[in-house]
Amino acid sequence: MIINFWGNLKELLRPQFRGLNRIEYELRREASVKDIVEALGVPHTEVGRLTVDGRDISFSSIGSNNDRMDVYPLCPPVDVLTATLLRPEPLPGITFAVDVNVGKLATLLRMAGFDTFYRNGISDPELIEVAVREQRILLSKDTDLLKRKAVVFGYLVREIHPEKQLAEVVRLFGIQGQFKPLSRCLRCNGLLRAVEKEHVIDQLEPLTKKYYDSFRQCRRCNNIYWPGSHRDKMLALLARYGECQDIA
Ligand SMILES: [Zn+2]
């Protein structure tokens, strides 16, 4: 079959095909188009649309040597809340599960208020299990992880710098207007709530006790947050990548 890979998908192809737009691929056994695309190096999570002779097809379609298939990348903004032929069961909301190879991105997403699962040292099967069970978008730099069949919504993070990774993910999913800064615990992903100073005063360092009056506490791990200098830095960082309208 003839397969055309479009846009940035060309860079994900196996080394012998990398950068090529048009690949002649001889099928020797029955295979789904998902398996064919992945055998050439591209995780199915990166595919936004598949067509044969201009007709949209699903991942489970069986390839044929007579076909001419076009494979298109994800096109921002990717709408994970609406059913498509490739992903017929949409997500109930935009939440993330972040792989250890992009750990700092998890902190930045939580800083922006997005519900983000992250656990240091978690195994690949456990991470996939969480992403599938909790209907989260899996973010990783591991192409093999994203090729796993159980993963439906995922994204191969290309950028190296964490801030650029945040910008990349925010742009791809079109969530620039959904930032809720300082609403979520950076340590455990729990939601924060305002607490009276007198309720947490025993847990504060002397200088914090002296200079700050407004506190928030994680509902899950009880970690305490206050508007120190890090708050302004965080808000400045977030303002570069999204709209911080709802500042907690
Ligand atoms: Zn917490």
PDB file of C-alpha atoms and ligand atoms in Angstrom:
ATOM      1  CA  MET A   1       0.000   0.000   0.000  1.00  0.00           C
ATOM      2  CA  ILE A   2       0.990   3.624  -0.400  1.00  0.00           C
ATOM      3  CA  ILE A   3       1.019   5.605   2.828  1.00  0.00           C
ATOM      4  CA  ASN A   4       1.422   9.370   3.069  1.00  0.00           C
ATOM      5  CA  PHE A   5       2.428  10.797   6.434  1.00  0.00           C
ATOM      6  CA  TRP A   6       1.673  14.488   6.859  1.00  0.00           C
ATOM      7  CA  GLY A   7       3.096  17.288   8.993  1.00  0.00           C
ATOM      8  CA  ASN A   8       5.209  16.456  12.018  1.00  0.00           C
ATOM      9  CA  LEU A   9       4.350  12.732  11.781  1.00  0.00           C
ATOM     10  CA  LYS A  10       7.207  12.369   9.281  1.00  0.00           C
ATOM     11  CA  GLU A  11       9.679  13.026  12.095  1.00  0.00           C
ATOM     12  CA  LEU A  12       8.316  10.086  14.114  1.00  0.00           C
ATOM     13  CA  LEU A  13       8.866   7.475  11.404  1.00  0.00           C
ATOM     14  CA  ARG A  14      11.466   4.754  11.868  1.00  0.00           C
ATOM     15  CA  PRO A  15      14.981   5.929  10.899  1.00  0.00           C
ATOM     16  CA  GLN A  16      14.928   4.379   7.414  1.00  0.00           C
ATOM     17  CA  PHE A  17      11.721   6.313   6.564  1.00  0.00           C
ATOM     18  CA  ARG A  18      12.256   9.461   8.651  1.00  0.00           C
ATOM     19  CA  GLY A  19      11.308  12.663   6.871  1.00  0.00           C
ATOM     20  CA  LEU A  20       9.699  10.803   3.978  1.00  0.00           C
ATOM     21  CA  ASN A  21       6.220  11.854   2.958  1.00  0.00           C
ATOM     22  CA  ARG A  22       5.330   8.824   0.856  1.00  0.00           C
ATOM     23  CA  ILE A  23       6.057   5.247   1.836  1.00  0.00           C
ATOM     24  CA  GLU A  24       5.417   2.117  -0.202  1.00  0.00           C
ATOM     25  CA  TYR A  25       4.595  -0.615   2.264  1.00  0.00           C
ATOM     26  CA  GLU A  26       3.978  -4.209   1.346  1.00  0.00           C
ATOM     27  CA  LEU A  27       1.520  -6.007   3.585  1.00  0.00           C
ATOM     28  CA  ARG A  28       2.384  -9.667   4.066  1.00  0.00           C
ATOM     29  CA  ARG A  29      -0.309 -10.489   6.590  1.00  0.00           C
ATOM     30  CA  GLU A  30      -3.660  -9.094   7.642  1.00  0.00           C
ATOM     31  CA  ALA A  31      -3.148  -6.042   9.849  1.00  0.00           C
ATOM     32  CA  SER A  32      -5.201  -3.145  11.178  1.00  0.00           C
ATOM     33  CA  VAL A  33      -4.198   0.311  10.029  1.00  0.00           C
ATOM     34  CA  LYS A  34      -3.299   1.104  13.661  1.00  0.00           C
ATOM     35  CA  ASP A  35      -0.729  -1.699  13.627  1.00  0.00           C
ATOM     36  CA  ILE A  36       0.602  -0.612  10.223  1.00  0.00           C
ATOM     37  CA  VAL A  37       1.032   3.027  11.272  1.00  0.00           C
ATOM     38  CA  GLU A  38       2.745   1.980  14.512  1.00  0.00           C
ATOM     39  CA  ALA A  39       5.014  -0.547  12.754  1.00  0.00           C
ATOM     40  CA  LEU A  40       6.324   2.432  10.786  1.00  0.00           C
ATOM     41  CA  GLY A  41       7.064   4.258  14.060  1.00  0.00           C
ATOM     42  CA  VAL A  42       4.106   6.586  14.694  1.00  0.00           C
ATOM     43  CA  PRO A  43       2.109   6.056  17.934  1.00  0.00           C
ATOM     44  CA  HIS A  44      -1.645   6.002  17.291  1.00  0.00           C
ATOM     45  CA  THR A  45      -2.120   8.804  19.834  1.00  0.00           C
ATOM     46  CA  GLU A  46      -0.414  11.203  17.393  1.00  0.00           C
ATOM     47  CA  VAL A  47      -2.843  10.552  14.543  1.00  0.00           C
ATOM     48  CA  GLY A  48      -5.638  13.072  14.084  1.00  0.00           C
ATOM     49  CA  ARG A  49      -7.224  11.612  10.962  1.00  0.00           C
ATOM     50  CA  LEU A  50      -6.853   8.576   8.696  1.00  0.00           C
ATOM     51  CA  THR A  51      -8.229   8.335   5.179  1.00  0.00           C
ATOM     52  CA  VAL A  52      -8.156   5.801   2.355  1.00  0.00           C
ATOM     53  CA  ASP A  53      -8.775   7.373  -1.029  1.00  0.00           C
ATOM     54  CA  GLY A  54     -10.145  10.416   0.777  1.00  0.00           C
ATOM     55  CA  ARG A  55     -12.614   8.427   2.895  1.00  0.00           C
ATOM     56  CA  ASP A  56     -12.232   8.577   6.697  1.00  0.00           C
ATOM     57  CA  ILE A  57     -11.466   5.261   8.365  1.00  0.00           C
ATOM     58  CA  SER A  58     -11.022   4.011  11.937  1.00  0.00           C
ATOM     59  CA  PHE A  59      -7.919   2.474  13.528  1.00  0.00           C
ATOM     60  CA  SER A  60      -9.399  -1.027  13.315  1.00  0.00           C
ATOM     61  CA  SER A  61      -9.854  -0.915   9.517  1.00  0.00           C
ATOM     62  CA  ILE A  62      -7.860  -3.631   7.775  1.00  0.00           C
ATOM     63  CA  GLY A  63      -5.164  -2.433   5.372  1.00  0.00           C
ATOM     64  CA  SER A  64      -4.981  -3.558   1.765  1.00  0.00           C
ATOM     65  CA  ASN A  65      -2.051  -3.468  -0.665  1.00  0.00           C
ATOM     66  CA  ASN A  66      -4.272  -1.620  -3.141  1.00  0.00           C
ATOM     67  CA  ASP A  67      -4.967   1.225  -0.709  1.00  0.00           C
ATOM     68  CA  ARG A  68      -3.572   4.727  -0.708  1.00  0.00           C
ATOM     69  CA  MET A  69      -3.736   5.890   2.891  1.00  0.00           C
ATOM     70  CA  ASP A  70      -3.193   9.386   4.273  1.00  0.00           C
ATOM     71  CA  VAL A  71      -2.171   9.804   7.918  1.00  0.00           C
ATOM     72  CA  TYR A  72      -2.681  13.281   9.378  1.00  0.00           C
ATOM     73  CA  PRO A  73      -1.330  14.664  12.675  1.00  0.00           C
ATOM     74  CA  LEU A  74      -3.404  16.024  15.545  1.00  0.00           C
ATOM     75  CA  CYS A  75      -4.668  19.455  14.597  1.00  0.00           C
ATOM     76  CA  PRO A  76      -4.936  22.027  17.430  1.00  0.00           C
ATOM     77  CA  PRO A  77      -7.200  22.604  19.165  1.00  0.00           C
ATOM     78  CA  VAL A  78      -7.743  18.872  19.714  1.00  0.00           C
ATOM     79  CA  ASP A  79     -11.246  18.339  21.098  1.00  0.00           C
ATOM     80  CA  VAL A  80     -11.156  15.297  23.394  1.00  0.00           C
ATOM     81  CA  LEU A  81     -14.727  15.930  24.582  1.00  0.00           C
ATOM     82  CA  THR A  82     -16.379  15.064  21.256  1.00  0.00           C
ATOM     83  CA  ALA A  83     -16.603  11.608  19.653  1.00  0.00           C
ATOM     84  CA  THR A  84     -14.663  11.076  16.427  1.00  0.00           C
ATOM     85  CA  LEU A  85     -14.256   8.104  14.130  1.00  0.00           C
ATOM     86  CA  LEU A  86     -10.765   7.466  15.542  1.00  0.00           C
ATOM     87  CA  ARG A  87     -11.829   7.976  19.159  1.00  0.00           C
ATOM     88  CA  PRO A  88     -15.553   7.204  19.441  1.00  0.00           C
ATOM     89  CA  GLU A  89     -15.655   7.408  23.252  1.00  0.00           C
ATOM     90  CA  PRO A  90     -14.738  10.981  24.251  1.00  0.00           C
ATOM     91  CA  LEU A  91     -13.387  12.030  27.630  1.00  0.00           C
ATOM     92  CA  PRO A  92     -15.687  13.594  30.274  1.00  0.00           C
ATOM     93  CA  GLY A  93     -13.165  16.388  30.922  1.00  0.00           C
ATOM     94  CA  ILE A  94      -9.607  17.521  30.288  1.00  0.00           C
ATOM     95  CA  THR A  95      -7.378  15.888  32.884  1.00  0.00           C
ATOM     96  CA  PHE A  96      -3.865  14.498  32.541  1.00  0.00           C
ATOM     97  CA  ALA A  97      -1.678  11.584  33.599  1.00  0.00           C
ATOM     98  CA  VAL A  98       1.976  12.552  33.293  1.00  0.00           C
ATOM     99  CA  ASP A  99       4.878  10.154  32.774  1.00  0.00           C
ATOM    100  CA  VAL A 100       8.030  10.450  34.899  1.00  0.00           C
ATOM    101  CA  ASN A 101      10.018  11.546  31.829  1.00  0.00           C
ATOM    102  CA  VAL A 102       8.093  14.856  31.807  1.00  0.00           C
ATOM    103  CA  GLY A 103       7.672  15.249  35.587  1.00  0.00           C
ATOM    104  CA  LYS A 104       8.217  19.022  35.733  1.00  0.00           C
ATOM    105  CA  LEU A 105       5.373  19.452  33.260  1.00  0.00           C
ATOM    106  CA  ALA A 106       3.088  17.846  35.851  1.00  0.00           C
ATOM    107  CA  THR A 107       3.970  20.557  38.391  1.00  0.00           C
ATOM    108  CA  LEU A 108       3.328  23.305  35.831  1.00  0.00           C
ATOM    109  CA  LEU A 109      -0.051  21.833  34.858  1.00  0.00           C
ATOM    110  CA  ARG A 110      -1.064  21.651  38.531  1.00  0.00           C
ATOM    111  CA  MET A 111       0.178  25.224  38.975  1.00  0.00           C
ATOM    112  CA  ALA A 112      -2.196  26.225  36.175  1.00  0.00           C
ATOM    113  CA  GLY A 113      -4.987  24.364  38.002  1.00  0.00           C
ATOM    114  CA  PHE A 114      -5.337  21.305  35.731  1.00  0.00           C
ATOM    115  CA  ASP A 115      -6.181  17.971  37.342  1.00  0.00           C
ATOM    116  CA  THR A 116      -2.888  16.098  36.796  1.00  0.00           C
ATOM    117  CA  PHE A 117      -1.936  12.644  38.021  1.00  0.00           C
ATOM    118  CA  TYR A 118       1.794  12.146  38.607  1.00  0.00           C
ATOM    119  CA  ARG A 119       3.667   9.647  40.733  1.00  0.00           C
ATOM    120  CA  ASN A 120       7.420   9.350  40.830  1.00  0.00           C
ATOM    121  CA  GLY A 121       8.667   5.828  40.171  1.00  0.00           C
ATOM    122  CA  ILE A 122       5.363   4.510  38.827  1.00  0.00           C
ATOM    123  CA  SER A 123       5.656   1.581  36.373  1.00  0.00           C
ATOM    124  CA  ASP A 124       4.404   1.865  32.780  1.00  0.00           C
ATOM    125  CA  PRO A 125       1.524  -0.623  33.300  1.00  0.00           C
ATOM    126  CA  GLU A 126       0.398   1.221  36.452  1.00  0.00           C
ATOM    127  CA  LEU A 127       0.501   4.586  34.704  1.00  0.00           C
ATOM    128  CA  ILE A 128      -1.564   3.265  31.787  1.00  0.00           C
ATOM    129  CA  GLU A 129      -4.015   1.696  34.219  1.00  0.00           C
ATOM    130  CA  VAL A 130      -4.546   5.051  35.974  1.00  0.00           C
ATOM    131  CA  ALA A 131      -4.871   6.968  32.689  1.00  0.00           C
ATOM    132  CA  VAL A 132      -7.467   4.523  31.353  1.00  0.00           C
ATOM    133  CA  ARG A 133      -9.431   4.081  34.585  1.00  0.00           C
ATOM    134  CA  GLU A 134      -9.559   7.801  35.383  1.00  0.00           C
ATOM    135  CA  GLN A 135     -10.034   8.822  31.725  1.00  0.00           C
ATOM    136  CA  ARG A 136      -6.957  11.037  31.586  1.00  0.00           C
ATOM    137  CA  ILE A 137      -4.828  12.193  28.665  1.00  0.00           C
ATOM    138  CA  LEU A 138      -1.470  10.424  28.931  1.00  0.00           C
ATOM    139  CA  LEU A 139       1.502  12.763  28.387  1.00  0.00           C
ATOM    140  CA  SER A 140       4.873  11.139  27.765  1.00  0.00           C
ATOM    141  CA  LYS A 141       8.130  11.226  25.819  1.00  0.00           C
ATOM    142  CA  ASP A 142       8.011   7.440  25.377  1.00  0.00           C
ATOM    143  CA  THR A 143       6.686   6.427  21.943  1.00  0.00           C
ATOM    144  CA  ASP A 144       6.402   2.752  22.950  1.00  0.00           C
ATOM    145  CA  LEU A 145       4.195   3.650  25.921  1.00  0.00           C
ATOM    146  CA  LEU A 146       1.851   5.606  23.647  1.00  0.00           C
ATOM    147  CA  LYS A 147       1.584   2.678  21.236  1.00  0.00           C
ATOM    148  CA  ARG A 148      -0.115   0.516  23.881  1.00  0.00           C
ATOM    149  CA  LYS A 149      -3.583  -0.414  22.747  1.00  0.00           C
ATOM    150  CA  ALA A 150      -5.252   0.493  26.057  1.00  0.00           C
ATOM    151  CA  VAL A 151      -4.156   4.121  25.644  1.00  0.00           C
ATOM    152  CA  VAL A 152      -6.782   6.089  23.729  1.00  0.00           C
ATOM    153  CA  PHE A 153      -5.946   9.700  24.518  1.00  0.00           C
ATOM    154  CA  GLY A 154      -2.273  10.557  24.779  1.00  0.00           C
ATOM    155  CA  TYR A 155       0.353  12.874  23.435  1.00  0.00           C
ATOM    156  CA  LEU A 156       4.040  12.562  22.712  1.00  0.00           C
ATOM    157  CA  VAL A 157       5.610  15.667  24.227  1.00  0.00           C
ATOM    158  CA  ARG A 158       8.222  17.033  21.792  1.00  0.00           C
ATOM    159  CA  GLU A 159       9.669  20.010  23.665  1.00  0.00           C
ATOM    160  CA  ILE A 160      12.498  19.528  26.157  1.00  0.00           C
ATOM    161  CA  HIS A 161      12.134  22.603  28.382  1.00  0.00           C
ATOM    162  CA  PRO A 162       9.227  22.221  30.884  1.00  0.00           C
ATOM    163  CA  GLU A 163       7.796  25.689  30.212  1.00  0.00           C
ATOM    164  CA  LYS A 164       7.801  25.024  26.479  1.00  0.00           C
ATOM    165  CA  GLN A 165       6.154  21.663  27.169  1.00  0.00           C
ATOM    166  CA  LEU A 166       3.381  23.488  29.029  1.00  0.00           C
ATOM    167  CA  ALA A 167       2.934  25.858  26.079  1.00  0.00           C
ATOM    168  CA  GLU A 168       2.897  22.876  23.691  1.00  0.00           C
ATOM    169  CA  VAL A 169       0.204  20.989  25.615  1.00  0.00           C
ATOM    170  CA  VAL A 170      -1.911  24.093  26.268  1.00  0.00           C
ATOM    171  CA  ARG A 171      -1.880  25.019  22.590  1.00  0.00           C
ATOM    172  CA  LEU A 172      -2.601  21.476  21.384  1.00  0.00           C
ATOM    173  CA  PHE A 173      -5.687  21.031  23.560  1.00  0.00           C
ATOM    174  CA  GLY A 174      -6.784  24.669  23.266  1.00  0.00           C
ATOM    175  CA  ILE A 175      -6.955  25.214  27.031  1.00  0.00           C
ATOM    176  CA  GLN A 176      -5.362  28.676  27.184  1.00  0.00           C
ATOM    177  CA  GLY A 177      -8.555  30.130  28.653  1.00  0.00           C
ATOM    178  CA  GLN A 178      -9.007  27.471  31.348  1.00  0.00           C
ATOM    179  CA  PHE A 179      -6.197  28.304  33.765  1.00  0.00           C
ATOM    180  CA  LYS A 180      -7.161  28.382  37.455  1.00  0.00           C
ATOM    181  CA  PRO A 181      -3.869  29.333  39.056  1.00  0.00           C
ATOM    182  CA  LEU A 182      -3.114  28.364  42.638  1.00  0.00           C
ATOM    183  CA  SER A 183      -6.230  26.241  42.991  1.00  0.00           C
ATOM    184  CA  ARG A 184      -4.460  22.885  43.198  1.00  0.00           C
ATOM    185  CA  CYS A 185      -1.757  21.349  45.397  1.00  0.00           C
ATOM    186  CA  LEU A 186       1.581  21.068  43.568  1.00  0.00           C
ATOM    187  CA  ARG A 187       2.569  18.147  45.769  1.00  0.00           C
ATOM    188  CA  CYS A 188      -0.483  15.846  45.509  1.00  0.00           C
ATOM    189  CA  ASN A 189      -2.948  17.357  42.970  1.00  0.00           C
ATOM    190  CA  GLY A 190      -5.594  17.910  45.689  1.00  0.00           C
ATOM    191  CA  LEU A 191      -7.789  21.010  45.590  1.00  0.00           C
ATOM    192  CA  LEU A 192      -6.903  23.928  47.849  1.00  0.00           C
ATOM    193  CA  ARG A 193      -9.322  25.733  50.132  1.00  0.00           C
ATOM    194  CA  ALA A 194      -8.968  28.979  52.061  1.00  0.00           C
ATOM    195  CA  VAL A 195      -8.247  28.494  55.759  1.00  0.00           C
ATOM    196  CA  GLU A 196      -8.196  30.896  58.686  1.00  0.00           C
ATOM    197  CA  LYS A 197      -4.716  31.717  59.951  1.00  0.00           C
ATOM    198  CA  GLU A 198      -5.648  30.599  63.454  1.00  0.00           C
ATOM    199  CA  HIS A 199      -6.339  27.088  62.167  1.00  0.00           C
ATOM    200  CA  VAL A 200      -2.870  26.606  60.722  1.00  0.00           C
ATOM    201  CA  ILE A 201      -0.778  28.932  62.897  1.00  0.00           C
ATOM    202  CA  ASP A 202       0.871  26.050  64.766  1.00  0.00           C
ATOM    203  CA  GLN A 203       2.276  24.724  61.503  1.00  0.00           C
ATOM    204  CA  LEU A 204       3.827  27.990  60.259  1.00  0.00           C
ATOM    205  CA  GLU A 205       7.456  29.073  60.394  1.00  0.00           C
ATOM    206  CA  PRO A 206       8.026  32.240  62.521  1.00  0.00           C
ATOM    207  CA  LEU A 207       8.542  34.575  59.539  1.00  0.00           C
ATOM    208  CA  THR A 208       5.548  33.213  57.645  1.00  0.00           C
ATOM    209  CA  LYS A 209       3.472  33.655  60.790  1.00  0.00           C
ATOM    210  CA  LYS A 210       4.655  37.238  61.075  1.00  0.00           C
ATOM    211  CA  TYR A 211       4.260  38.455  57.489  1.00  0.00           C
ATOM    212  CA  TYR A 212       1.304  36.560  55.994  1.00  0.00           C
ATOM    213  CA  ASP A 213      -2.378  36.486  56.853  1.00  0.00           C
ATOM    214  CA  SER A 214      -3.960  34.684  53.942  1.00  0.00           C
ATOM    215  CA  PHE A 215      -3.575  30.914  53.667  1.00  0.00           C
ATOM    216  CA  ARG A 216      -4.815  28.040  51.595  1.00  0.00           C
ATOM    217  CA  GLN A 217      -4.604  24.395  52.495  1.00  0.00           C
ATOM    218  CA  CYS A 218      -4.724  21.211  50.455  1.00  0.00           C
ATOM    219  CA  ARG A 219      -7.869  19.237  51.180  1.00  0.00           C
ATOM    220  CA  ARG A 220      -5.990  16.004  50.620  1.00  0.00           C
ATOM    221  CA  CYS A 221      -2.473  16.288  52.115  1.00  0.00           C
ATOM    222  CA  ASN A 222      -2.986  19.415  54.289  1.00  0.00           C
ATOM    223  CA  ASN A 223       0.023  21.188  52.759  1.00  0.00           C
ATOM    224  CA  ILE A 224      -0.263  24.944  53.418  1.00  0.00           C
ATOM    225  CA  TYR A 225       0.195  27.678  50.798  1.00  0.00           C
ATOM    226  CA  TRP A 226       0.538  31.414  51.249  1.00  0.00           C
ATOM    227  CA  PRO A 227       1.179  34.330  48.845  1.00  0.00           C
ATOM    228  CA  GLY A 228       4.993  34.439  49.073  1.00  0.00           C
ATOM    229  CA  SER A 229       7.352  35.596  46.346  1.00  0.00           C
ATOM    230  CA  HIS A 230       6.848  32.294  44.498  1.00  0.00           C
ATOM    231  CA  ARG A 231       3.229  33.242  43.918  1.00  0.00           C
ATOM    232  CA  ASP A 232       4.120  36.258  41.754  1.00  0.00           C
ATOM    233  CA  LYS A 233       6.690  34.225  39.823  1.00  0.00           C
ATOM    234  CA  MET A 234       4.146  31.492  39.205  1.00  0.00           C
ATOM    235  CA  LEU A 235       1.504  33.944  38.037  1.00  0.00           C
ATOM    236  CA  ALA A 236       3.984  35.652  35.699  1.00  0.00           C
ATOM    237  CA  LEU A 237       4.966  32.280  34.245  1.00  0.00           C
ATOM    238  CA  LEU A 238       1.360  31.190  33.754  1.00  0.00           C
ATOM    239  CA  ALA A 239       0.401  34.528  32.201  1.00  0.00           C
ATOM    240  CA  ARG A 240       2.914  33.820  29.424  1.00  0.00           C
ATOM    241  CA  TYR A 241       1.068  30.669  28.352  1.00  0.00           C
ATOM    242  CA  GLY A 242      -2.586  31.197  29.221  1.00  0.00           C
ATOM    243  CA  GLU A 243      -5.230  33.519  30.559  1.00  0.00           C
ATOM    244  CA  CYS A 244      -5.280  33.629  34.328  1.00  0.00           C
ATOM    245  CA  GLN A 245      -8.748  35.003  34.888  1.00  0.00           C
ATOM    246  CA  ASP A 246      -9.739  32.991  37.902  1.00  0.00           C
ATOM    247  CA  ILE A 247      -6.966  33.568  40.413  1.00  0.00           C
ATOM    248  CA  ALA A 248      -7.540  31.759  43.663  1.00  0.00           C
TER     249      ALA A 248
HETATM  250 ZN    ZN B   1      -1.779  18.169  48.644  1.00  0.00          ZN
END
